[in-house]
Amino acid sequence: MGHDAQYTVGEVADDDGVSAVIRMFHEIADEQSWRPGSQLLDYARASVHFAAHVGASLAGGLQLVPGSSCESLPCEMVWPDVLIPSRSARAHISIMAVRPEYRGTAQLLWPLCIEMWRYCAAHAIADISLEVTPSTYKLYLRLGWPLEIIGELRPHWGEECFLAKMGVTDVAGAMVVRAMRSHSYRHIVAMMGRPLERPSPLQRTADFETVLAKVS
């Protein structure tokens, strides 16, 4: 799960870890003036959470909602008119966030994205959707993400956002193309291809009532 001696990124499978990640998300949301309301808690039970640590400090995380785990994805509240052909083959990134002191380093952003992608690839998830502001959309395109805008610009958490999606296999192809001319992307492709370590069924069925109580 660790990528080097200092930075570690992986799936969170225990009550305390999920609680800590959600608390961090709300702290970052306050700092960024985002207004997620109760969404992160409402989808906690249905979500897969990933955490990034620098040493022992929780530095960032990602909440992913697989469509197979819920009746509707978070984005459907803002873009109910966008057709989702197969919810079971789609997952939605509710939030990907890093604490201010750790921003601007690829050592956190890319491993979070890679672990999320590896989860999707292992669980037959074909498409990943996410909300993007116009500026973050341009940033992700520069990073090589094969994003497609599928929902018009609308208010989301207090910001104007598009709804975008990318195919899991398209991500892999885009990274391989970049790896042909970039050592950094060759490292990314190598991390994407590592064997997947799955938590045990007991870990994955953590008591989320306890999680919610600790966050609230």
C-alpha positions as a Python dict, from the first residue, in 0.01 Angstrom:
ca = {
    (1, 'M'): (0, 0, 0),
    (2, 'G'): (288, 237, 58),
    (3, 'H'): (464, 393, -240),
    (4, 'D'): (775, 506, -53),
    (5, 'A'): (903, 561, 299),
    (6, 'Q'): (708, 883, 355),
    (7, 'Y'): (389, 875, 148),
    (8, 'T'): (131, 597, 185),
    (9, 'V'): (-199, 574, 1),
    (10, 'G'): (-461, 301, 12),
    (11, 'E'): (-820, 196, 69),
    (12, 'V'): (-961, 261, 416),
    (13, 'A'): (-1138, -41, 561),
    (14, 'D'): (-1192, 34, 930),
    (15, 'D'): (-1440, 250, 1122),
    (16, 'D'): (-1188, 492, 1271),
    (17, 'G'): (-1012, 545, 939),
    (18, 'V'): (-1334, 625, 753),
    (19, 'S'): (-1445, 861, 1031),
    (20, 'A'): (-1112, 1046, 1018),
    (21, 'V'): (-1127, 1081, 639),
    (22, 'I'): (-1481, 1221, 643),
    (23, 'R'): (-1393, 1465, 922),
    (24, 'M'): (-1097, 1583, 713),
    (25, 'F'): (-1323, 1629, 409),
    (26, 'H'): (-1552, 1856, 610),
    (27, 'E'): (-1255, 2058, 741),
    (28, 'I'): (-1127, 2107, 385),
    (29, 'A'): (-1478, 2193, 265),
    (30, 'D'): (-1501, 2467, 530),
    (31, 'E'): (-1161, 2603, 429),
    (32, 'Q'): (-1259, 2603, 59),
    (33, 'S'): (-1610, 2743, 127),
    (34, 'W'): (-1767, 2433, -28),
    (35, 'R'): (-2116, 2341, 89),
    (36, 'P'): (-2154, 1962, 73),
    (37, 'G'): (-2431, 1959, 334),
    (38, 'S'): (-2486, 1604, 456),
    (39, 'Q'): (-2389, 1436, 128),
    (40, 'L'): (-2057, 1290, 244),
    (41, 'L'): (-2224, 1133, 546),
    (42, 'D'): (-2533, 1026, 351),
    (43, 'Y'): (-2316, 826, 111),
    (44, 'A'): (-2062, 700, 366),
    (45, 'R'): (-2218, 355, 389),
    (46, 'A'): (-2227, 314, 10),
    (47, 'S'): (-1877, 455, -52),
    (48, 'V'): (-1522, 329, -80),
    (49, 'H'): (-1274, 562, 89),
    (50, 'F'): (-906, 612, 12),
    (51, 'A'): (-660, 793, 239),
    (52, 'A'): (-320, 950, 180),
    (53, 'H'): (-79, 977, 471),
    (54, 'V'): (249, 1165, 503),
    (55, 'G'): (422, 981, 781),
    (56, 'A'): (152, 938, 1046),
    (57, 'S'): (-47, 1245, 932),
    (58, 'L'): (-367, 1213, 729),
    (59, 'A'): (-298, 1441, 433),
    (60, 'G'): (-577, 1375, 183),
    (61, 'G'): (-840, 1136, 63),
    (62, 'L'): (-1103, 1037, -190),
    (63, 'Q'): (-1462, 920, -157),
    (64, 'L'): (-1583, 695, -439),
    (65, 'V'): (-1947, 588, -472),
    (66, 'P'): (-1994, 270, -682),
    (67, 'G'): (-2327, 276, -862),
    (68, 'S'): (-2396, -82, -761),
    (69, 'S'): (-2402, 19, -392),
    (70, 'C'): (-2681, 280, -402),
    (71, 'E'): (-3013, 364, -564),
    (72, 'S'): (-2883, 692, -711),
    (73, 'L'): (-2542, 855, -748),
    (74, 'P'): (-2473, 1191, -582),
    (75, 'C'): (-2448, 1369, -917),
    (76, 'E'): (-2806, 1274, -1003),
    (77, 'M'): (-2929, 1531, -751),
    (78, 'V'): (-2778, 1811, -962),
    (79, 'W'): (-2798, 1653, -1309),
    (80, 'P'): (-3114, 1437, -1301),
    (81, 'D'): (-3149, 1482, -1678),
    (82, 'V'): (-2816, 1311, -1757),
    (83, 'L'): (-2880, 954, -1865),
    (84, 'I'): (-2674, 691, -1681),
    (85, 'P'): (-2716, 377, -1897),
    (86, 'S'): (-2579, 126, -1646),
    (87, 'R'): (-2540, 247, -1288),
    (88, 'S'): (-2375, -82, -1186),
    (89, 'A'): (-2089, -9, -1428),
    (90, 'R'): (-2036, 348, -1307),
    (91, 'A'): (-1874, 500, -999),
    (92, 'H'): (-1877, 862, -891),
    (93, 'I'): (-1600, 1058, -721),
    (94, 'S'): (-1782, 1260, -454),
    (95, 'I'): (-1467, 1436, -338),
    (96, 'M'): (-1092, 1420, -379),
    (97, 'A'): (-917, 1662, -146),
    (98, 'V'): (-578, 1728, 12),
    (99, 'R'): (-498, 1941, 315),
    (100, 'P'): (-353, 2286, 228),
    (101, 'E'): (-2, 2210, 352),
    (102, 'Y'): (27, 1909, 120),
    (103, 'R'): (-117, 2056, -199),
    (104, 'G'): (88, 2090, -515),
    (105, 'T'): (263, 1755, -487),
    (106, 'A'): (208, 1473, -734),
    (107, 'Q'): (313, 1230, -461),
    (108, 'L'): (-39, 1256, -316),
    (109, 'L'): (-264, 1333, -613),
    (110, 'W'): (-148, 1059, -844),
    (111, 'P'): (-140, 772, -589),
    (112, 'L'): (-495, 860, -477),
    (113, 'C'): (-612, 853, -838),
    (114, 'I'): (-423, 532, -910),
    (115, 'E'): (-568, 342, -613),
    (116, 'M'): (-917, 457, -710),
    (117, 'W'): (-859, 348, -1072),
    (118, 'R'): (-725, 10, -960),
    (119, 'Y'): (-1037, -45, -749),
    (120, 'C'): (-1260, 35, -1048),
    (121, 'A'): (-1063, -192, -1280),
    (122, 'A'): (-1084, -480, -1032),
    (123, 'H'): (-1460, -439, -978),
    (124, 'A'): (-1575, -419, -1341),
    (125, 'I'): (-1653, -46, -1322),
    (126, 'A'): (-1640, 90, -1677),
    (127, 'D'): (-1691, 465, -1621),
    (128, 'I'): (-1598, 717, -1351),
    (129, 'S'): (-1790, 1043, -1317),
    (130, 'L'): (-1701, 1355, -1122),
    (131, 'E'): (-1787, 1724, -1089),
    (132, 'V'): (-1528, 1967, -1224),
    (133, 'T'): (-1506, 2344, -1225),
    (134, 'P'): (-1391, 2497, -1555),
    (135, 'S'): (-1040, 2545, -1411),
    (136, 'T'): (-1007, 2193, -1269),
    (137, 'Y'): (-1140, 2052, -1596),
    (138, 'K'): (-852, 2220, -1782),
    (139, 'L'): (-604, 2101, -1519),
    (140, 'Y'): (-716, 1738, -1547),
    (141, 'L'): (-694, 1755, -1926),
    (142, 'R'): (-334, 1876, -1895),
    (143, 'L'): (-264, 1577, -1671),
    (144, 'G'): (-390, 1350, -1947),
    (145, 'W'): (-728, 1251, -1806),
    (146, 'P'): (-963, 1158, -2095),
    (147, 'L'): (-1256, 1359, -1957),
    (148, 'E'): (-1583, 1405, -2145),
    (149, 'I'): (-1833, 1671, -2036),
    (150, 'I'): (-2176, 1510, -1997),
    (151, 'G'): (-2359, 1767, -1780),
    (152, 'E'): (-2390, 2143, -1832),
    (153, 'L'): (-2248, 2402, -1594),
    (154, 'R'): (-2460, 2410, -1276),
    (155, 'P'): (-2415, 2508, -908),
    (156, 'H'): (-2266, 2227, -700),
    (157, 'W'): (-2151, 2276, -340),
    (158, 'G'): (-2150, 2652, -402),
    (159, 'E'): (-1939, 2638, -720),
    (160, 'E'): (-2026, 2627, -1090),
    (161, 'C'): (-1936, 2279, -1211),
    (162, 'F'): (-1965, 2056, -1513),
    (163, 'L'): (-2043, 1686, -1478),
    (164, 'A'): (-1772, 1486, -1654),
    (165, 'K'): (-1688, 1121, -1702),
    (166, 'M'): (-1395, 909, -1819),
    (167, 'G'): (-1370, 544, -1915),
    (168, 'V'): (-1154, 321, -1697),
    (169, 'T'): (-989, 160, -2000),
    (170, 'D'): (-952, 503, -2163),
    (171, 'V'): (-755, 621, -1858),
    (172, 'A'): (-519, 327, -1891),
    (173, 'G'): (-467, 393, -2262),
    (174, 'A'): (-403, 764, -2208),
    (175, 'M'): (-143, 690, -1940),
    (176, 'V'): (35, 435, -2161),
    (177, 'V'): (56, 685, -2448),
    (178, 'R'): (211, 945, -2218),
    (179, 'A'): (444, 684, -2069),
    (180, 'M'): (600, 635, -2413),
    (181, 'R'): (764, 977, -2380),
    (182, 'S'): (767, 1047, -2005),
    (183, 'H'): (954, 874, -1724),
    (184, 'S'): (700, 1007, -1471),
    (185, 'Y'): (411, 849, -1659),
    (186, 'R'): (603, 522, -1690),
    (187, 'H'): (611, 519, -1309),
    (188, 'I'): (236, 590, -1301),
    (189, 'V'): (166, 300, -1538),
    (190, 'A'): (385, 70, -1326),
    (191, 'M'): (187, 163, -1012),
    (192, 'M'): (-142, 106, -1193),
    (193, 'G'): (-35, -248, -1278),
    (194, 'R'): (58, -360, -925),
    (195, 'P'): (-131, -664, -787),
    (196, 'L'): (-443, -558, -598),
    (197, 'E'): (-455, -614, -222),
    (198, 'R'): (-816, -650, -109),
    (199, 'P'): (-930, -602, 251),
    (200, 'S'): (-1105, -896, 412),
    (201, 'P'): (-1488, -920, 400),
    (202, 'L'): (-1499, -841, 772),
    (203, 'Q'): (-1308, -519, 716),
    (204, 'R'): (-1530, -415, 424),
    (205, 'T'): (-1847, -465, 631),
    (206, 'A'): (-1742, -221, 901),
    (207, 'D'): (-2004, -80, 1137),
    (208, 'F'): (-2092, 243, 958),
    (209, 'E'): (-2337, 346, 1227),
    (210, 'T'): (-2031, 380, 1447),
    (211, 'V'): (-1854, 573, 1171),
    (212, 'L'): (-2139, 822, 1137),
    (213, 'A'): (-2158, 871, 1513),
    (214, 'K'): (-1787, 953, 1529),
    (215, 'V'): (-1808, 1208, 1247),
    (216, 'S'): (-2132, 1381, 1348),
}
